[in-house]
Amino acid sequence: MTIEEVQNEIIDEFSMFEDWEERYQYMIDLGKTLPLIDEKYKTEDNIIKGCQSKVWVHADMQEDKVNFTADSDAIITKGIIAILIRAFSNQHPKDIIEANTDFIDKIGLKEHLSPTRANGLVSMIKQIKMYAIAYQTQLN
Amino acid sequence: MLNVSEIRKDFPILNRKVNGKPLIYFDNAATSQTPQQVIDVIVDYYSNYNANIHRGVHSLSQEATDAYEQARLKIQKHFNAKHPYEVIFTSGTTHGINLVANGFSSLLKKGDEIIVSALEHHSNIVPWQMLCERTGASLKVIPMNESGELILSKYDTLLNENTKLVFVNHISNALGTINPIETIIEKAHKVGAAILVDGAQSCPHIKPDVQKLDVDFYVCSAHKLCGPTGVGMLYGKEDWLKKLPPYQGGGEMIAEVTFEKTTYADLPHKFEAGTPNISGGIAFGAAIDYMNSIGFDNIAAYEHELLDYATQQLQQIEGLKIYGTAKEKTSVISFNVGTIHPYDVGTILDKMGIAVRTGHHCAQPIMDFYKIPGTIRASFMFYNTKEEIDTFVAALKKAIMMLS
């Protein structure tokens, strides 16, 4: 599936929820399914700055596709990362670099996109794209 | 006795909804809400007499100057400063602390010592670290115990003839502990040290008498006591304020300027360079009037009732741990529930219209002491109610259920 297709699938899933409670419950559940980062990558250096909760993201590339793993000490943050990783994992770095992130808005999580928001969603997206740029450079 | 339902009518913001739910505002320790009486003063200023002060001969400037200086008198009276010129308008507590720290950089030398408490806000740690870097003085810390109280016997051992300055907050923003500043001031003076008390958290709850306390410097922010943001005050004893050099250069703070030499204006203008926050200063005065019209004794008694009630209710929740259990504390409750991250709880509570603070509260050393990433902090003011606390506790239980 392309990034856009995955994003549309996520939008469809979230459209079934009637209120914030169902939406957040789903996010919390998603947080529990997050592909966890290997403990050895959970270093101080790998912590994403700008987060009230701690967030670690790691990437590796296999057969020209980038895979992400992550962790956070806050479960809602984990849910948000899980959504992001689902959209961007197992994709070609070029597609990750070019992908837009409007779907966050469409699933009712726009509030988390504010640059002042303490969860650092913006920093997470930036970090994901930075990894993609790094791997793209390797491919070139 | 307070008539809370009448008081609540003074605060327009308390009528609004957040995420579709009536706002419950429990983040008062970060900033208090503003009553219509204070908002009106700001609107009146810009509608009727907005002008630069202390320099115009025209009527508007005179009116603005009068109102601004009236506000200074109100602040003087409220804190019982000996002279109006011992009250310096600042942009807030942090500005006041930096003004004093900067002033002391010319008075300190290598080997001198500064004492701060373990309960300090970052704004009360960083300026002193910077001051120590500049002067070669060293920073000592009064430790705290598990309840969040300062260990005064340790303070005794830190004090000596090298101690030049002691800095302590009146009330801890993270835990709500009321520090025994009378004793702390007295002991500092015994070794000849100056003392600055940070009143940011205490000013909305306690009416301090700076002369009776015999404190050398006292700082606070208007927005903590129902005033606007961006304005605060530094009280300093006349002798000390004369000793400190000016902090910033600019208009208003000078007596005479030539390219060879500038002589500085008298107090308080020496420390008030440039056009100040005029409407803010006037509204600060109005906020003090408002608080006094309710009465600090009434406020303290009612808030204590809220604190006791909320503490009892929260303690019934399984796995909930309150941080900061000092005997003397104000209406602040810092807590965590099991291993749930404070950020998660705060996010869910916000969805239910409840504003609390989560995180380290700019007091990381305290969080390190308890080995936690942060807490959830609910802080109450006299316009909050027990019904709001009930709603908050029910919402909290729901959040815990969702997050477990």
Tab-separated table of N, CA and C in Angstrom, chain B residues 40-195:
chain	number	residue	atom	x	y	z
B	40	ASP	N	-12.024	45.749	33.009
B	40	ASP	CA	-12.591	47.079	32.759
B	40	ASP	C	-11.539	48.178	32.870
B	41	VAL	N	-10.639	48.025	33.813
B	41	VAL	CA	-9.599	49.032	34.021
B	41	VAL	C	-8.671	49.105	32.799
B	42	ILE	N	-8.375	47.933	32.236
B	42	ILE	CA	-7.502	47.904	31.047
B	42	ILE	C	-8.226	48.539	29.852
B	43	VAL	N	-9.498	48.193	29.696
B	43	VAL	CA	-10.289	48.746	28.584
B	43	VAL	C	-10.429	50.262	28.754
B	44	ASP	N	-10.673	50.688	29.969
B	44	ASP	CA	-10.835	52.115	30.254
B	44	ASP	C	-9.563	52.887	29.920
B	45	TYR	N	-8.429	52.304	30.277
B	45	TYR	CA	-7.146	52.966	29.993
B	45	TYR	C	-6.989	53.200	28.496
B	46	TYR	N	-7.166	52.134	27.704
B	46	TYR	CA	-6.962	52.289	26.256
B	46	TYR	C	-8.091	53.081	25.599
B	47	SER	N	-9.268	53.099	26.218
B	47	SER	CA	-10.383	53.838	25.631
B	47	SER	C	-10.318	55.319	25.970
B	48	ASN	N	-9.730	55.652	27.122
B	48	ASN	CA	-9.869	57.023	27.597
B	48	ASN	C	-8.603	57.806	27.919
B	49	TYR	N	-7.545	57.160	28.311
B	49	TYR	CA	-6.388	57.984	28.688
B	49	TYR	C	-5.042	57.339	28.387
B	50	ASN	N	-4.980	56.601	27.298
B	50	ASN	CA	-3.709	55.992	26.880
B	50	ASN	C	-2.701	57.075	26.500
B	51	ALA	N	-1.606	57.169	27.229
B	51	ALA	CA	-0.566	58.163	26.940
B	51	ALA	C	0.705	57.720	27.623
B	52	ASN	N	1.826	58.244	27.147
B	52	ASN	CA	3.068	57.894	27.827
B	52	ASN	C	3.178	58.714	29.112
B	53	ILE	N	3.806	58.081	30.113
B	53	ILE	CA	3.769	58.684	31.444
B	53	ILE	C	5.054	59.412	31.795
B	54	HIS	N	4.971	60.227	32.822
B	54	HIS	CA	6.127	60.906	33.420
B	54	HIS	C	6.813	61.910	32.503
B	55	ARG	N	6.271	62.182	31.313
B	55	ARG	CA	7.033	63.092	30.471
B	55	ARG	C	6.175	64.097	29.727
B	56	GLY	N	4.886	63.827	29.609
B	56	GLY	CA	4.062	64.752	28.832
B	56	GLY	C	3.517	65.860	29.709
B	57	VAL	N	3.277	67.020	29.137
B	57	VAL	CA	2.610	68.073	29.915
B	57	VAL	C	1.114	68.044	29.650
B	58	HIS	N	0.721	67.266	28.680
B	58	HIS	CA	-0.707	67.298	28.323
B	58	HIS	C	-1.554	66.462	29.298
B	59	SER	N	-2.834	66.678	29.237
B	59	SER	CA	-3.745	66.101	30.232
B	59	SER	C	-3.740	64.581	30.249
B	60	LEU	N	-3.742	63.985	29.064
B	60	LEU	CA	-3.794	62.520	29.029
B	60	LEU	C	-2.578	61.928	29.740
B	61	SER	N	-1.423	62.508	29.476
B	61	SER	CA	-0.207	62.005	30.093
B	61	SER	C	-0.277	62.162	31.612
B	62	GLN	N	-0.829	63.273	32.046
B	62	GLN	CA	-0.989	63.510	33.486
B	62	GLN	C	-1.913	62.473	34.115
B	63	GLU	N	-3.016	62.220	33.419
B	63	GLU	CA	-3.990	61.248	33.954
B	63	GLU	C	-3.366	59.852	34.033
B	64	ALA	N	-2.647	59.508	32.967
B	64	ALA	CA	-2.024	58.174	32.950
B	64	ALA	C	-0.967	58.074	34.050
B	65	THR	N	-0.165	59.137	34.189
B	65	THR	CA	0.876	59.146	35.226
B	65	THR	C	0.248	59.015	36.608
B	66	ASP	N	-0.812	59.784	36.830
B	66	ASP	CA	-1.493	59.718	38.136
B	66	ASP	C	-1.986	58.307	38.436
B	67	ALA	N	-2.634	57.710	37.434
B	67	ALA	CA	-3.201	56.371	37.647
B	67	ALA	C	-2.090	55.363	37.927
B	68	TYR	N	-0.989	55.486	37.189
B	68	TYR	CA	0.142	54.572	37.355
B	68	TYR	C	0.758	54.730	38.743
B	69	GLU	N	0.938	55.962	39.171
B	69	GLU	CA	1.537	56.202	40.491
B	69	GLU	C	0.567	55.837	41.621
B	70	GLN	N	-0.725	55.989	41.362
B	70	GLN	CA	-1.733	55.530	42.322
B	70	GLN	C	-1.591	54.020	42.528
B	71	ALA	N	-1.369	53.332	41.421
B	71	ALA	CA	-1.219	51.870	41.503
B	71	ALA	C	0.002	51.526	42.354
B	72	ARG	N	1.071	52.299	42.189
B	72	ARG	CA	2.269	52.049	42.985
B	72	ARG	C	1.953	52.210	44.475
B	73	LEU	N	1.160	53.232	44.784
B	73	LEU	CA	0.785	53.461	46.189
B	73	LEU	C	-0.055	52.311	46.744
B	74	LYS	N	-0.948	51.803	45.888
B	74	LYS	CA	-1.781	50.668	46.318
B	74	LYS	C	-0.899	49.456	46.642
B	75	ILE	N	0.089	49.243	45.778
B	75	ILE	CA	1.003	48.102	45.978
B	75	ILE	C	1.829	48.328	47.249
B	76	GLN	N	2.294	49.560	47.419
B	76	GLN	CA	3.076	49.890	48.624
B	76	GLN	C	2.271	49.582	49.872
B	77	LYS	N	1.026	50.045	49.849
B	77	LYS	CA	0.165	49.872	51.017
B	77	LYS	C	-0.110	48.377	51.255
B	78	HIS	N	-0.394	47.684	50.173
B	78	HIS	CA	-0.741	46.274	50.297
B	78	HIS	C	0.391	45.464	50.927
B	79	PHE	N	1.606	45.702	50.457
B	79	PHE	CA	2.746	44.932	50.970
B	79	PHE	C	3.405	45.628	52.166
B	80	ASN	N	2.856	46.776	52.512
B	80	ASN	CA	3.364	47.595	53.614
B	80	ASN	C	4.842	47.971	53.465
B	81	ALA	N	5.205	48.421	52.270
B	81	ALA	CA	6.548	48.983	52.079
B	81	ALA	C	6.584	50.343	52.763
B	82	LYS	N	7.779	50.728	53.226
B	82	LYS	CA	7.896	51.990	53.951
B	82	LYS	C	7.683	53.191	53.015
B	83	HIS	N	8.230	53.096	51.814
B	83	HIS	CA	8.131	54.193	50.851
B	83	HIS	C	7.614	53.694	49.512
B	84	PRO	N	6.875	54.558	48.803
B	84	PRO	CA	6.403	54.145	47.472
B	84	PRO	C	7.556	53.852	46.504
B	85	TYR	N	8.669	54.570	46.660
B	85	TYR	CA	9.784	54.354	45.723
B	85	TYR	C	10.563	53.074	46.019
B	86	GLU	N	10.160	52.353	47.044
B	86	GLU	CA	10.746	51.022	47.259
B	86	GLU	C	10.021	49.967	46.433
B	87	VAL	N	8.970	50.394	45.749
B	87	VAL	CA	8.230	49.489	44.863
B	87	VAL	C	8.648	49.775	43.428
B	88	ILE	N	9.273	48.789	42.791
B	88	ILE	CA	9.724	48.929	41.409
B	88	ILE	C	8.793	48.095	40.530
B	89	PHE	N	8.231	48.721	39.518
B	89	PHE	CA	7.443	47.936	38.565
B	89	PHE	C	8.393	47.123	37.695
B	90	THR	N	8.049	45.852	37.509
B	90	THR	CA	8.847	44.962	36.650
B	90	THR	C	7.914	44.307	35.641
B	91	SER	N	8.470	43.470	34.790
B	91	SER	CA	7.594	42.731	33.872
B	91	SER	C	7.084	41.452	34.544
B	92	GLY	N	7.573	41.166	35.733
B	92	GLY	CA	7.111	39.978	36.448
B	92	GLY	C	8.190	39.491	37.395
B	93	THR	N	7.909	38.394	38.070
B	93	THR	CA	8.826	37.847	39.077
B	93	THR	C	10.222	37.583	38.509
B	94	THR	N	10.262	36.947	37.338
B	94	THR	CA	11.553	36.596	36.736
B	94	THR	C	12.394	37.842	36.483
B	95	HIS	N	11.750	38.900	36.002
B	95	HIS	CA	12.439	40.157	35.763
B	95	HIS	C	13.011	40.700	37.085
B	96	GLY	N	12.207	40.657	38.125
B	96	GLY	CA	12.644	41.163	39.425
B	96	GLY	C	13.859	40.406	39.950
B	97	ILE	N	13.817	39.080	39.799
B	97	ILE	CA	14.937	38.246	40.267
B	97	ILE	C	16.203	38.578	39.473
B	98	ASN	N	16.041	38.711	38.165
B	98	ASN	CA	17.200	39.024	37.323
B	98	ASN	C	17.765	40.399	37.629
B	99	LEU	N	16.870	41.329	37.958
B	99	LEU	CA	17.323	42.676	38.309
B	99	LEU	C	18.224	42.627	39.541
B	100	VAL	N	17.798	41.879	40.535
B	100	VAL	CA	18.591	41.769	41.766
B	100	VAL	C	19.883	41.000	41.498
B	101	ALA	N	19.761	39.885	40.758
B	101	ALA	CA	20.949	39.071	40.465
B	101	ALA	C	21.986	39.898	39.715
B	102	ASN	N	21.511	40.633	38.734
B	102	ASN	CA	22.421	41.466	37.961
B	102	ASN	C	23.084	42.529	38.845
B	103	GLY	N	22.290	43.111	39.725
B	103	GLY	CA	22.829	44.127	40.620
B	103	GLY	C	23.914	43.575	41.523
B	104	PHE	N	23.717	42.346	41.984
B	104	PHE	CA	24.693	41.745	42.896
B	104	PHE	C	25.991	41.342	42.197
B	105	SER	N	25.959	41.289	40.866
B	105	SER	CA	27.187	40.855	40.179
B	105	SER	C	28.317	41.849	40.429
B	106	SER	N	27.968	43.092	40.757
B	106	SER	CA	29.041	44.058	41.045
B	106	SER	C	29.404	44.050	42.534
B	107	LEU	N	28.634	43.330	43.339
B	107	LEU	CA	28.885	43.325	44.782
B	107	LEU	C	29.550	42.036	45.273
B	108	LEU	N	29.535	41.010	44.412
B	108	LEU	CA	30.079	39.717	44.854
B	108	LEU	C	31.494	39.487	44.353
B	109	LYS	N	32.214	38.661	45.076
B	109	LYS	CA	33.562	38.291	44.631
B	109	LYS	C	33.767	36.801	44.863
B	110	LYS	N	34.869	36.301	44.354
B	110	LYS	CA	35.199	34.890	44.506
B	110	LYS	C	35.230	34.540	45.997
B	111	GLY	N	34.666	33.378	46.334
B	111	GLY	CA	34.652	32.981	47.730
B	111	GLY	C	33.333	33.305	48.420
B	112	ASP	N	32.570	34.243	47.833
B	112	ASP	CA	31.251	34.544	48.395
B	112	ASP	C	30.284	33.393	48.107
B	113	GLU	N	29.274	33.310	48.921
B	113	GLU	CA	28.333	32.202	48.756
B	113	GLU	C	26.886	32.691	48.665
B	114	ILE	N	26.127	31.987	47.824
B	114	ILE	CA	24.704	32.268	47.661
B	114	ILE	C	23.960	31.005	48.054
B	115	ILE	N	22.890	31.163	48.797
B	115	ILE	CA	22.107	29.982	49.183
B	115	ILE	C	20.733	30.052	48.518
B	116	VAL	N	20.324	28.957	47.872
B	116	VAL	CA	18.958	28.843	47.364
B	116	VAL	C	18.337	27.595	47.991
B	117	SER	N	17.037	27.443	47.837
B	117	SER	CA	16.415	26.261	48.418
B	117	SER	C	16.184	25.209	47.349
B	118	ALA	N	16.031	23.978	47.779
B	118	ALA	CA	15.796	22.859	46.859
B	118	ALA	C	14.412	22.954	46.222
B	119	LEU	N	13.584	23.846	46.740
B	119	LEU	CA	12.208	23.931	46.254
B	119	LEU	C	12.028	24.975	45.161
B	120	GLU	N	13.131	25.432	44.589
B	120	GLU	CA	13.009	26.566	43.680
B	120	GLU	C	12.517	26.223	42.278
B	121	HIS	N	11.858	27.202	41.694
B	121	HIS	CA	11.461	27.239	40.296
B	121	HIS	C	12.731	27.512	39.485
B	122	HIS	N	12.763	27.059	38.226
B	122	HIS	CA	13.955	27.304	37.405
B	122	HIS	C	14.347	28.779	37.388
B	123	SER	N	13.330	29.656	37.392
B	123	SER	CA	13.625	31.087	37.302
B	123	SER	C	14.377	31.564	38.537
B	124	ASN	N	14.354	30.740	39.590
B	124	ASN	CA	15.057	31.125	40.812
B	124	ASN	C	16.368	30.363	40.979
B	125	ILE	N	16.726	29.582	39.989
B	125	ILE	CA	17.986	28.844	40.041
B	125	ILE	C	18.946	29.401	38.987
B	126	VAL	N	18.424	29.502	37.763
B	126	VAL	CA	19.291	29.878	36.641
B	126	VAL	C	19.971	31.247	36.820
B	127	PRO	N	19.246	32.301	37.237
B	127	PRO	CA	19.933	33.591	37.382
B	127	PRO	C	21.078	33.550	38.383
B	128	TRP	N	20.939	32.719	39.413
B	128	TRP	CA	22.011	32.637	40.419
B	128	TRP	C	23.189	31.841	39.908
B	129	GLN	N	22.884	30.815	39.095
B	129	GLN	CA	23.984	30.070	38.473
B	129	GLN	C	24.774	31.003	37.568
B	130	MET	N	24.039	31.833	36.815
B	130	MET	CA	24.703	32.786	35.926
B	130	MET	C	25.524	33.788	36.735
B	131	LEU	N	24.938	34.226	37.850
B	131	LEU	CA	25.636	35.182	38.711
B	131	LEU	C	26.922	34.565	39.263
B	132	CYS	N	26.845	33.307	39.670
B	132	CYS	CA	28.027	32.626	40.201
B	132	CYS	C	29.094	32.488	39.128
B	133	GLU	N	28.657	32.173	37.899
B	133	GLU	CA	29.626	32.068	36.802
B	133	GLU	C	30.352	33.387	36.586
B	134	ARG	N	29.587	34.474	36.677
B	134	ARG	CA	30.186	35.794	36.427
B	134	ARG	C	31.131	36.236	37.540
B	135	THR	N	30.801	35.880	38.792
B	135	THR	CA	31.522	36.457	39.923
B	135	THR	C	32.481	35.493	40.604
B	136	GLY	N	32.316	34.189	40.334
B	136	GLY	CA	33.148	33.224	41.027
B	136	GLY	C	32.584	32.846	42.393
B	137	ALA	N	31.425	33.360	42.718
B	137	ALA	CA	30.760	32.953	43.967
B	137	ALA	C	30.234	31.532	43.788
B	138	SER	N	29.905	30.862	44.911
B	138	SER	CA	29.389	29.506	44.758
B	138	SER	C	27.965	29.398	45.291
B	139	LEU	N	27.241	28.430	44.736
B	139	LEU	CA	25.819	28.255	45.035
B	139	LEU	C	25.632	27.079	45.988
B	140	LYS	N	24.915	27.308	47.086
B	140	LYS	CA	24.621	26.236	48.045
B	140	LYS	C	23.107	26.015	48.064
B	141	VAL	N	22.724	24.799	48.366
B	141	VAL	CA	21.297	24.471	48.296
B	141	VAL	C	20.777	23.944	49.634
B	142	ILE	N	19.693	24.536	50.132
B	142	ILE	CA	19.046	24.000	51.339
B	142	ILE	C	18.231	22.787	50.903
B	143	PRO	N	18.550	21.585	51.405
B	143	PRO	CA	17.822	20.400	50.935
B	143	PRO	C	16.401	20.309	51.506
B	144	MET	N	15.615	19.420	50.918
B	144	MET	CA	14.242	19.220	51.394
B	144	MET	C	14.061	17.771	51.858
B	145	ASN	N	12.995	17.550	52.631
B	145	ASN	CA	12.701	16.175	53.065
B	145	ASN	C	11.594	15.581	52.193
B	146	GLU	N	11.229	14.355	52.498
B	146	GLU	CA	10.254	13.617	51.697
B	146	GLU	C	8.892	14.321	51.617
B	147	SER	N	8.539	15.080	52.652
B	147	SER	CA	7.252	15.789	52.640
B	147	SER	C	7.301	17.060	51.798
B	148	GLY	N	8.492	17.416	51.363
B	148	GLY	CA	8.604	18.646	50.585
B	148	GLY	C	8.841	19.868	51.455
B	149	GLU	N	9.383	19.637	52.667
B	149	GLU	CA	9.717	20.753	53.558
B	149	GLU	C	11.222	20.966	53.555
B	150	LEU	N	11.642	22.214	53.691
B	150	LEU	CA	13.071	22.497	53.753
B	150	LEU	C	13.617	22.014	55.091
B	151	ILE	N	14.833	21.483	55.050
B	151	ILE	CA	15.466	21.001	56.281
B	151	ILE	C	16.269	22.160	56.872
B	152	LEU	N	15.689	22.809	57.858
B	152	LEU	CA	16.288	24.045	58.365
B	152	LEU	C	17.601	23.817	59.110
B	153	SER	N	17.761	22.629	59.697
B	153	SER	CA	19.015	22.369	60.392
B	153	SER	C	20.175	22.372	59.392
B	154	LYS	N	19.877	21.949	58.149
B	154	LYS	CA	20.904	21.961	57.095
B	154	LYS	C	21.188	23.405	56.665
B	155	TYR	N	20.134	24.212	56.691
B	155	TYR	CA	20.294	25.630	56.350
B	155	TYR	C	21.278	26.275	57.320
B	156	ASP	N	21.139	25.941	58.607
B	156	ASP	CA	22.047	26.484	59.624
B	156	ASP	C	23.510	26.184	59.289
B	157	THR	N	23.749	24.977	58.792
B	157	THR	CA	25.136	24.591	58.535
B	157	THR	C	25.695	25.267	57.279
B	158	LEU	N	24.797	25.733	56.404
B	158	LEU	CA	25.258	26.396	55.174
B	158	LEU	C	25.612	27.858	55.414
B	159	LEU	N	24.960	28.450	56.404
B	159	LEU	CA	25.171	29.886	56.652
B	159	LEU	C	26.536	30.148	57.287
B	160	ASN	N	27.232	31.128	56.775
B	160	ASN	CA	28.485	31.560	57.408
B	160	ASN	C	28.801	32.981	56.950
B	161	GLU	N	29.961	33.481	57.347
B	161	GLU	CA	30.268	34.891	57.044
B	161	GLU	C	30.464	35.149	55.544
B	162	ASN	N	30.635	34.053	54.754
B	162	ASN	CA	30.771	34.226	53.306
B	162	ASN	C	29.423	34.330	52.597
B	163	THR	N	28.361	33.969	53.322
B	163	THR	CA	27.035	34.005	52.708
B	163	THR	C	26.644	35.457	52.453
B	164	LYS	N	26.384	35.768	51.197
B	164	LYS	CA	26.024	37.151	50.877
B	164	LYS	C	24.550	37.292	50.530
B	165	LEU	N	23.982	36.195	50.049
B	165	LEU	CA	22.605	36.263	49.579
B	165	LEU	C	21.877	34.959	49.859
B	166	VAL	N	20.602	35.073	50.243
B	166	VAL	CA	19.769	33.881	50.386
B	166	VAL	C	18.519	34.101	49.542
B	167	PHE	N	18.153	33.094	48.767
B	167	PHE	CA	16.974	33.204	47.917
B	167	PHE	C	16.054	32.033	48.163
B	168	VAL	N	14.830	32.336	48.441
B	168	VAL	CA	13.901	31.253	48.752
B	168	VAL	C	12.508	31.684	48.314
B	169	ASN	N	11.730	30.719	47.830
B	169	ASN	CA	10.359	31.111	47.528
B	169	ASN	C	9.507	31.011	48.788
B	170	HIS	N	8.501	31.855	48.833
B	170	HIS	CA	7.596	31.857	49.981
B	170	HIS	C	6.767	30.578	49.954
B	171	ILE	N	6.304	30.238	48.746
B	171	ILE	CA	5.538	29.006	48.555
B	171	ILE	C	6.077	28.298	47.321
B	172	SER	N	6.255	26.975	47.411
B	172	SER	CA	6.752	26.208	46.270
B	172	SER	C	5.659	26.051	45.217
B	173	ASN	N	5.986	26.351	43.967
B	173	ASN	CA	4.976	26.241	42.911
B	173	ASN	C	4.646	24.788	42.596
B	174	ALA	N	5.617	23.900	42.779
B	174	ALA	CA	5.395	22.507	42.397
B	174	ALA	C	4.644	21.727	43.474
B	175	LEU	N	4.881	22.053	44.740
B	175	LEU	CA	4.330	21.247	45.832
B	175	LEU	C	3.367	22.008	46.735
B	176	GLY	N	3.438	23.325	46.713
B	176	GLY	CA	2.544	24.111	47.557
B	176	GLY	C	3.050	24.344	48.973
B	177	THR	N	4.247	23.853	49.286
B	177	THR	CA	4.820	24.028	50.630
B	177	THR	C	4.953	25.523	50.970
B	178	ILE	N	4.471	25.919	52.148
B	178	ILE	CA	4.700	27.286	52.617
B	178	ILE	C	5.978	27.266	53.447
B	179	ASN	N	6.992	27.969	52.984
B	179	ASN	CA	8.272	27.962	53.687
B	179	ASN	C	8.253	28.928	54.871
B	180	PRO	N	8.964	28.561	55.955
B	180	PRO	CA	8.997	29.428	57.143
B	180	PRO	C	9.929	30.626	56.904
B	181	ILE	N	9.481	31.558	56.079
B	181	ILE	CA	10.397	32.620	55.647
B	181	ILE	C	10.823	33.528	56.799
B	182	GLU	N	9.978	33.661	57.823
B	182	GLU	CA	10.357	34.516	58.966
B	182	GLU	C	11.692	34.022	59.539
B	183	THR	N	11.749	32.710	59.800
B	183	THR	CA	12.962	32.111	60.359
B	183	THR	C	14.120	32.214	59.373
B	184	ILE	N	13.832	31.944	58.110
B	184	ILE	CA	14.889	31.946	57.090
B	184	ILE	C	15.497	33.351	56.969
B	185	ILE	N	14.643	34.365	57.012
B	185	ILE	CA	15.118	35.755	56.911
B	185	ILE	C	15.975	36.104	58.131
B	186	GLU	N	15.450	35.769	59.296
B	186	GLU	CA	16.154	36.101	60.534
B	186	GLU	C	17.561	35.490	60.566
B	187	LYS	N	17.622	34.229	60.159
B	187	LYS	CA	18.922	33.536	60.182
B	187	LYS	C	19.883	34.119	59.149
B	188	ALA	N	19.367	34.505	57.999
B	188	ALA	CA	20.221	35.113	56.957
B	188	ALA	C	20.816	36.414	57.491
B	189	HIS	N	19.982	37.187	58.160
B	189	HIS	CA	20.452	38.480	58.672
B	189	HIS	C	21.494	38.326	59.775
B	190	LYS	N	21.386	37.230	60.515
B	190	LYS	CA	22.358	37.007	61.598
B	190	LYS	C	23.788	36.901	61.076
B	191	VAL	N	23.945	36.390	59.818
B	191	VAL	CA	25.303	36.327	59.260
B	191	VAL	C	25.561	37.490	58.306
B	192	GLY	N	24.629	38.429	58.280
B	192	GLY	CA	24.838	39.626	57.455
B	192	GLY	C	24.509	39.447	55.986
B	193	ALA	N	23.766	38.368	55.652
B	193	ALA	CA	23.410	38.148	54.246
B	193	ALA	C	22.107	38.872	53.911
B	194	ALA	N	21.976	39.241	52.638
B	194	ALA	CA	20.715	39.810	52.158
B	194	ALA	C	19.795	38.666	51.762
B	195	ILE	N	18.497	38.942	51.776
B	195	ILE	CA	17.566	37.883	51.390
B	195	ILE	C	16.491	38.394	50.439
